Coordinates of C-alpha atoms in Angstrom, one line a residue:
M1 CA -37.1 41.0 79.5
S2 CA -38.9 44.8 79.3
R3 CA -40.4 45.2 75.7
F4 CA -43.4 47.7 76.1
I5 CA -42.4 50.9 78.0
Q6 CA -45.4 52.7 78.5
L7 CA -46.1 56.6 80.2
H8 CA -48.8 57.8 81.5
I9 CA -49.2 61.8 81.9
L10 CA -51.7 64.0 83.5
T11 CA -50.5 68.2 81.9
S12 CA -52.3 71.2 83.5
Y13 CA -52.6 73.5 80.8
P14 CA -55.2 77.4 80.5
A15 CA -56.7 78.9 78.4
A16 CA -55.6 77.2 74.8
N17 CA -56.8 76.6 71.4
L18 CA -53.7 74.1 71.1
N19 CA -54.8 71.8 67.6
R20 CA -58.1 72.6 65.8
D21 CA -60.6 70.9 64.0
D22 CA -61.5 72.0 60.6
L23 CA -63.7 75.7 61.3
G24 CA -60.8 76.4 64.2
R25 CA -62.4 74.8 67.1
P26 CA -60.4 73.2 69.8
K27 CA -61.3 69.7 69.1
T28 CA -63.3 67.9 71.5
V29 CA -63.8 63.8 72.2
T30 CA -67.0 62.5 73.7
M31 CA -66.1 59.9 76.9
G32 CA -68.0 58.4 79.4
N33 CA -71.3 60.6 78.5
A34 CA -69.1 63.9 78.4
E35 CA -68.0 66.0 76.1
R36 CA -63.7 66.6 77.1
L37 CA -61.5 68.8 75.3
R38 CA -58.4 66.5 73.2
V39 CA -55.0 67.7 71.7
S40 CA -54.6 65.0 69.1
S41 CA -51.7 62.1 68.9
Q42 CA -50.5 63.8 65.1
S43 CA -50.5 67.1 66.3
L44 CA -49.2 65.7 69.9
K45 CA -46.0 63.7 67.8
R46 CA -45.4 66.6 65.0
A47 CA -44.8 68.7 68.5
W48 CA -42.0 66.6 69.7
R49 CA -40.3 65.1 66.7
T50 CA -39.1 69.5 65.1
S51 CA -38.9 70.2 69.4
E52 CA -35.4 70.7 70.4
V53 CA -35.3 68.5 72.7
F54 CA -35.8 66.3 70.2
A55 CA -33.0 68.4 68.3
A56 CA -30.5 68.3 70.8
A57 CA -30.1 64.9 71.5
L58 CA -31.0 63.9 68.1
G59 CA -30.0 66.1 66.1
G60 CA -28.6 64.7 62.8
T61 CA -30.6 61.2 62.6
L62 CA -33.9 62.9 63.2
G63 CA -35.6 63.0 59.2
T64 CA -37.3 65.8 57.3
R65 CA -41.2 65.3 55.6
T66 CA -41.8 66.7 52.8
K67 CA -43.2 66.5 49.2
E68 CA -41.0 69.0 48.1
I69 CA -38.3 66.6 47.9
G70 CA -38.2 67.3 44.1
K71 CA -38.3 70.7 44.2
Y72 CA -35.3 71.5 46.5
V73 CA -33.6 69.3 43.4
Y74 CA -34.4 71.4 40.4
R75 CA -33.8 75.0 42.7
A76 CA -30.9 73.0 43.1
L77 CA -29.8 72.6 39.6
V78 CA -30.3 75.4 38.1
G79 CA -29.4 78.6 40.9
G80 CA -26.7 76.6 41.2
V81 CA -26.4 76.3 44.9
T82 CA -26.1 72.2 46.4
L83 CA -29.1 70.5 48.0
A84 CA -28.4 71.9 52.0
E85 CA -28.7 75.6 50.8
A86 CA -31.4 76.0 48.4
M87 CA -33.2 73.4 50.8
Q88 CA -32.3 75.7 54.1
D89 CA -32.6 78.8 51.0
F90 CA -35.1 78.3 48.2
E91 CA -34.3 81.7 46.9
A92 CA -30.4 80.7 46.9
T93 CA -27.8 81.4 44.2
G94 CA -24.5 80.2 43.8
S95 CA -21.7 79.5 41.5
L96 CA -21.3 75.8 41.5
P97 CA -22.8 74.7 36.7
T98 CA -26.6 75.4 36.9
L99 CA -28.9 73.1 33.9
K100 CA -31.7 74.7 32.0
E101 CA -35.0 74.8 33.9
K102 CA -36.1 71.4 31.4
A103 CA -33.5 69.6 32.4
A104 CA -34.1 70.8 36.2
M105 CA -37.3 69.7 36.4
E106 CA -37.4 66.3 34.8
I107 CA -35.0 65.7 37.3
G108 CA -37.1 66.7 40.2
R109 CA -39.6 64.5 39.1
A110 CA -37.1 60.9 38.5
I111 CA -36.0 62.2 42.0
G112 CA -38.6 62.8 44.0
G113 CA -41.0 60.2 42.6
V114 CA -39.1 57.3 44.2
F115 CA -40.6 59.1 47.3
A116 CA -44.2 58.9 46.7
K117 CA -46.2 59.5 43.2
N118 CA -45.8 63.0 41.5
K119 CA -49.0 65.5 41.6
S120 CA -50.4 66.0 37.6
E121 CA -48.1 68.2 35.0
D122 CA -48.4 71.6 35.3
K123 CA -48.4 74.5 32.7
K124 CA -49.9 76.9 34.6
K125 CA -47.9 76.2 37.9
P126 CA -44.6 74.3 37.0
L127 CA -42.9 74.7 40.3
D128 CA -47.0 72.6 41.8
S129 CA -45.6 69.9 39.5
L130 CA -43.0 69.0 41.1
E131 CA -44.6 68.4 43.8
T132 CA -45.8 64.5 45.2
E133 CA -49.3 63.6 45.5
Q134 CA -48.0 62.8 49.7
M135 CA -45.1 63.3 52.0
A136 CA -42.9 61.2 52.5
H137 CA -40.8 60.9 55.3
L138 CA -37.1 61.1 54.5
T139 CA -34.0 60.1 56.8
P140 CA -30.5 61.1 56.4
V141 CA -28.8 58.5 54.8
E142 CA -31.5 59.5 51.8
I143 CA -31.0 63.1 51.7
R144 CA -27.4 62.4 51.3
N145 CA -28.6 60.0 48.5
V146 CA -30.3 62.4 46.7
A147 CA -27.4 65.4 47.8
E148 CA -25.4 63.1 46.0
L149 CA -27.7 62.2 42.2
V150 CA -28.0 65.8 42.4
E151 CA -24.4 66.8 41.7
A152 CA -23.6 63.7 39.6
C153 CA -26.9 65.1 37.3
R154 CA -25.3 68.7 37.4
A155 CA -21.9 67.0 36.3
S156 CA -23.3 64.6 33.5
G157 CA -26.7 67.7 33.1
K158 CA -28.8 64.3 32.1
A159 CA -32.0 62.7 34.1
P160 CA -30.1 59.8 36.2
D161 CA -31.1 56.0 35.1
A162 CA -32.8 53.3 37.7
D163 CA -29.6 51.9 39.5
Q164 CA -28.6 55.8 40.1
L165 CA -32.4 56.1 41.5
D166 CA -32.0 53.6 44.1
L167 CA -32.3 55.9 46.8
L168 CA -34.5 54.2 49.2
R169 CA -33.1 53.0 52.3
K170 CA -33.8 50.0 55.7
D171 CA -31.0 51.3 57.6
G172 CA -30.2 54.3 58.2
T173 CA -33.3 54.7 60.3
A174 CA -34.2 57.9 61.1
T175 CA -35.1 58.1 64.6
D176 CA -38.0 59.8 64.3
V177 CA -38.9 58.0 61.5
A178 CA -38.2 54.5 64.4
L179 CA -40.5 56.2 67.1
F180 CA -43.4 57.3 64.6
G181 CA -42.9 55.2 61.3
R182 CA -43.9 55.3 58.0
M183 CA -45.7 55.7 55.5
L184 CA -44.5 55.4 51.4
A185 CA -46.8 54.5 48.6
A186 CA -44.8 53.9 46.3
S187 CA -42.2 51.4 48.0
N188 CA -44.3 50.2 50.5
R189 CA -40.8 47.7 50.7
Y190 CA -39.3 50.5 52.6
N191 CA -42.7 50.8 55.3
V192 CA -41.2 51.7 59.1
E193 CA -43.6 50.0 61.6
A194 CA -43.4 52.7 63.9
A195 CA -42.7 51.9 67.4
A196 CA -44.6 54.2 69.6
Q197 CA -48.6 54.4 69.5
V198 CA -49.8 57.7 70.7
A199 CA -53.2 58.6 72.2
H200 CA -54.7 61.2 71.7
A201 CA -55.0 63.8 75.2
M202 CA -58.0 63.7 76.8
T203 CA -59.2 66.9 80.0
V204 CA -59.8 64.2 82.9
H205 CA -63.2 66.7 83.4
S206 CA -65.9 67.5 81.2
A207 CA -65.4 70.6 79.3
S208 CA -66.8 72.6 77.2
V209 CA -64.8 75.2 74.2
E210 CA -65.6 79.4 75.3
D211 CA -65.4 81.8 72.7
D212 CA -63.8 85.2 72.8
F213 CA -65.1 88.0 71.4
F214 CA -62.1 90.7 70.6
T215 CA -61.6 93.8 69.4
A216 CA -58.2 95.5 67.8
V217 CA -58.1 99.4 67.7
D218 CA -56.5 101.7 64.4
D219 CA -53.8 103.1 66.2
L220 CA -53.9 106.4 63.4
N221 CA -57.6 106.4 63.3
R222 CA -58.8 109.7 64.9
D223 CA -62.2 110.0 64.2
D224 CA -63.9 106.6 64.1
A225 CA -64.3 105.5 68.1
G226 CA -65.0 102.0 66.7
A227 CA -62.7 98.4 66.6
G228 CA -61.6 98.3 63.3
H229 CA -61.3 94.4 63.9
M230 CA -64.2 92.8 65.6
G231 CA -63.7 89.1 65.3
V232 CA -64.2 85.5 68.0
T233 CA -61.5 82.9 69.1
E234 CA -62.1 79.7 70.6
F235 CA -60.6 78.1 73.7
G236 CA -60.9 76.0 76.6
A237 CA -58.7 74.7 79.2
G238 CA -58.3 71.3 81.7
L239 CA -56.3 69.3 83.1
F240 CA -55.3 66.4 79.8
Y241 CA -53.9 62.1 80.1
L242 CA -52.1 61.1 77.9
Y243 CA -51.6 58.1 77.4
L244 CA -48.0 56.7 75.3
C245 CA -46.5 52.9 74.2
I246 CA -43.2 52.2 73.3
D247 CA -42.5 48.8 71.8
S248 CA -38.5 48.6 72.7
D249 CA -37.0 46.3 71.4
L250 CA -39.2 47.1 68.1
L251 CA -37.9 50.7 68.8
K252 CA -33.5 49.1 69.0
E253 CA -34.2 46.6 65.9
N254 CA -35.4 50.0 63.7
L255 CA -32.3 52.2 64.7
D256 CA -30.7 48.8 63.6
N257 CA -29.4 47.3 67.2
D258 CA -28.1 49.9 67.9
A259 CA -28.6 50.4 72.0
A260 CA -26.8 53.9 72.7
L261 CA -29.2 55.8 70.4
T262 CA -32.7 53.4 71.7
S263 CA -31.0 54.5 74.7
K264 CA -30.9 58.5 73.7
A265 CA -34.5 58.3 71.5
L266 CA -35.6 57.3 74.5
A267 CA -34.8 59.3 77.0
A268 CA -36.1 62.3 74.6
L269 CA -39.4 61.3 74.4
V270 CA -40.7 61.1 77.4
E271 CA -38.2 64.6 77.9
A272 CA -40.3 65.7 74.8
A273 CA -44.1 64.4 75.3
C274 CA -44.1 66.1 79.4
T275 CA -42.3 69.7 77.9
V276 CA -43.2 70.7 75.0
S277 CA -46.8 71.7 74.2
P278 CA -48.3 71.7 70.5
T279 CA -47.8 75.4 68.3
G280 CA -51.5 76.1 68.0
K281 CA -52.3 79.3 68.8
Q282 CA -49.4 80.4 71.2
N283 CA -49.1 84.1 70.8
S284 CA -52.3 84.3 71.4
F285 CA -53.0 82.6 74.5
A286 CA -48.6 81.5 75.9
S287 CA -50.1 78.3 77.1
R288 CA -47.2 76.8 77.6
A289 CA -47.0 73.5 80.0
L290 CA -45.0 71.2 81.6
A291 CA -46.4 67.5 82.9
S292 CA -47.5 67.7 87.0
Y293 CA -47.1 63.5 87.0
C294 CA -46.1 61.4 85.1
L295 CA -45.9 57.5 85.3
A296 CA -43.8 55.7 84.0
E297 CA -44.3 51.7 83.3
K298 CA -41.9 48.2 81.2
S299 CA -42.6 44.9 81.1
P300 CA -43.1 42.1 79.4
T301 CA -46.4 42.0 78.5
Q302 CA -49.4 43.4 76.9
P303 CA -50.1 47.0 77.2
R304 CA -52.8 48.5 78.4
T305 CA -54.5 52.3 79.1
L306 CA -55.2 53.4 81.9
A307 CA -58.1 55.8 80.3
N308 CA -60.5 54.2 81.9
A309 CA -59.8 56.0 85.6
F310 CA -60.8 59.0 83.8
L311 CA -64.6 57.8 82.2
R312 CA -66.5 58.8 84.8
P313 CA -65.2 62.1 85.1
I314 CA -64.0 65.0 87.4
N315 CA -66.7 67.0 88.3
N316 CA -66.1 67.7 91.8
S317 CA -63.0 68.9 93.5
D318 CA -61.4 70.7 95.0
D319 CA -58.1 69.1 94.2
L320 CA -58.0 67.9 90.2
L321 CA -55.4 66.5 90.0
S322 CA -54.4 65.1 93.4
E323 CA -57.6 62.8 92.5
A324 CA -56.6 61.9 88.6
I325 CA -53.2 61.1 90.3
A326 CA -55.4 58.8 93.1
R327 CA -57.8 57.0 90.4
L328 CA -54.4 57.0 87.5
E329 CA -52.9 54.5 90.2
G330 CA -56.1 53.5 91.6
Q331 CA -56.6 51.7 88.7
R332 CA -53.4 50.9 87.8
D333 CA -53.8 48.5 91.1
E334 CA -56.6 47.9 90.5
F335 CA -55.6 46.1 87.0
A336 CA -52.7 44.7 88.7
R337 CA -55.5 42.7 91.4
I338 CA -57.7 41.5 88.5
Y339 CA -54.7 40.0 86.0
G340 CA -52.3 39.0 89.3
S341 CA -48.8 40.9 88.0
A342 CA -47.6 45.5 88.0
P343 CA -45.2 46.6 85.7
E344 CA -42.5 48.3 87.8
S345 CA -42.6 51.1 87.5
V346 CA -41.4 55.0 88.7
S347 CA -43.5 57.9 88.7
F348 CA -43.3 61.3 89.1
G349 CA -45.3 64.5 90.7
P350 CA -46.6 66.5 93.6
G351 CA -43.6 66.0 96.2
R352 CA -42.6 63.0 94.6
G353 CA -39.5 61.3 91.9
T354 CA -38.0 63.8 89.1
M355 CA -38.1 63.8 85.6
A356 CA -35.0 62.5 85.4
D357 CA -35.9 59.5 87.7
V358 CA -37.9 58.6 84.9
R359 CA -35.9 58.8 82.5
A360 CA -32.9 56.8 83.1
F361 CA -35.6 54.4 83.8
I362 CA -36.9 54.5 80.7
S363 CA -33.5 55.1 79.0
E364 CA -31.4 52.1 81.0

């Protein structure tokens, strides 16, 4: 049995600002007394679960993360449209029976409150009070339950009772919820423990944040030779190491023991992790990249990161990728020597293996 699946990925990004801090700078981390560029796990998971890779492989089984479900319930009821139509276009109007705003507000707050605590009512901004304090990740089954309740309330003209508000489900969990988990503070018995653990990606070498001073020219300005706008944006470049650990048994359990869907989720995850870049500042830098190397491992024993391979940064190398691969595989072999066991593995990289090999390995 191979409970734990581990991925060790190397991806090189040119000038980029994929994941910014509160000041707009690329995120960083200090490791081995050296500053490295960093991309947060939250940024990576968001990019993967909203990617075309996930949509193509797992469409129909993906959840919706929002704090505005009450708003869309309200809009469906006052706009005469279904919940799906309201979620597609908030300004949509249709021919279905409508409710008065006061009744629709009450119903929206009642339904939104099932998933998280409602914001305080605000007479100056009534629609804002239909939002919840925290975002909630709704599964497709729960979205369908909400849609059916919207139509029941439309027909009755009344707010739902306690039995009708039984909308949360443990079964029928979305694949992205099964992978990355969810926490519902208002209903913690419906929480889902994440099957996938994702580390923050970091450069294998020292890296500094650089400044790009730029100007923009006013096309219609004929009198002033100066720029119409000036600014500074920050960026960095580097070879990033990313580590993922997936508990395949927990993933299968989260997906109601659906073996086929579990395999599809694993295949989609490894493909997304190797091919999907975070969207930050892409229009400015076009910093899309594919992984140059991926080591996939399977083992029933305690998982471990290989980040120690880069505790001493690679700062003086004519072939950064080759040295990074050698260090990763050297760290793997050293752990195997010390602890007496090594996971089963497959890899792709320069002159070896393919994505198809890795995808088949982890999803079998």
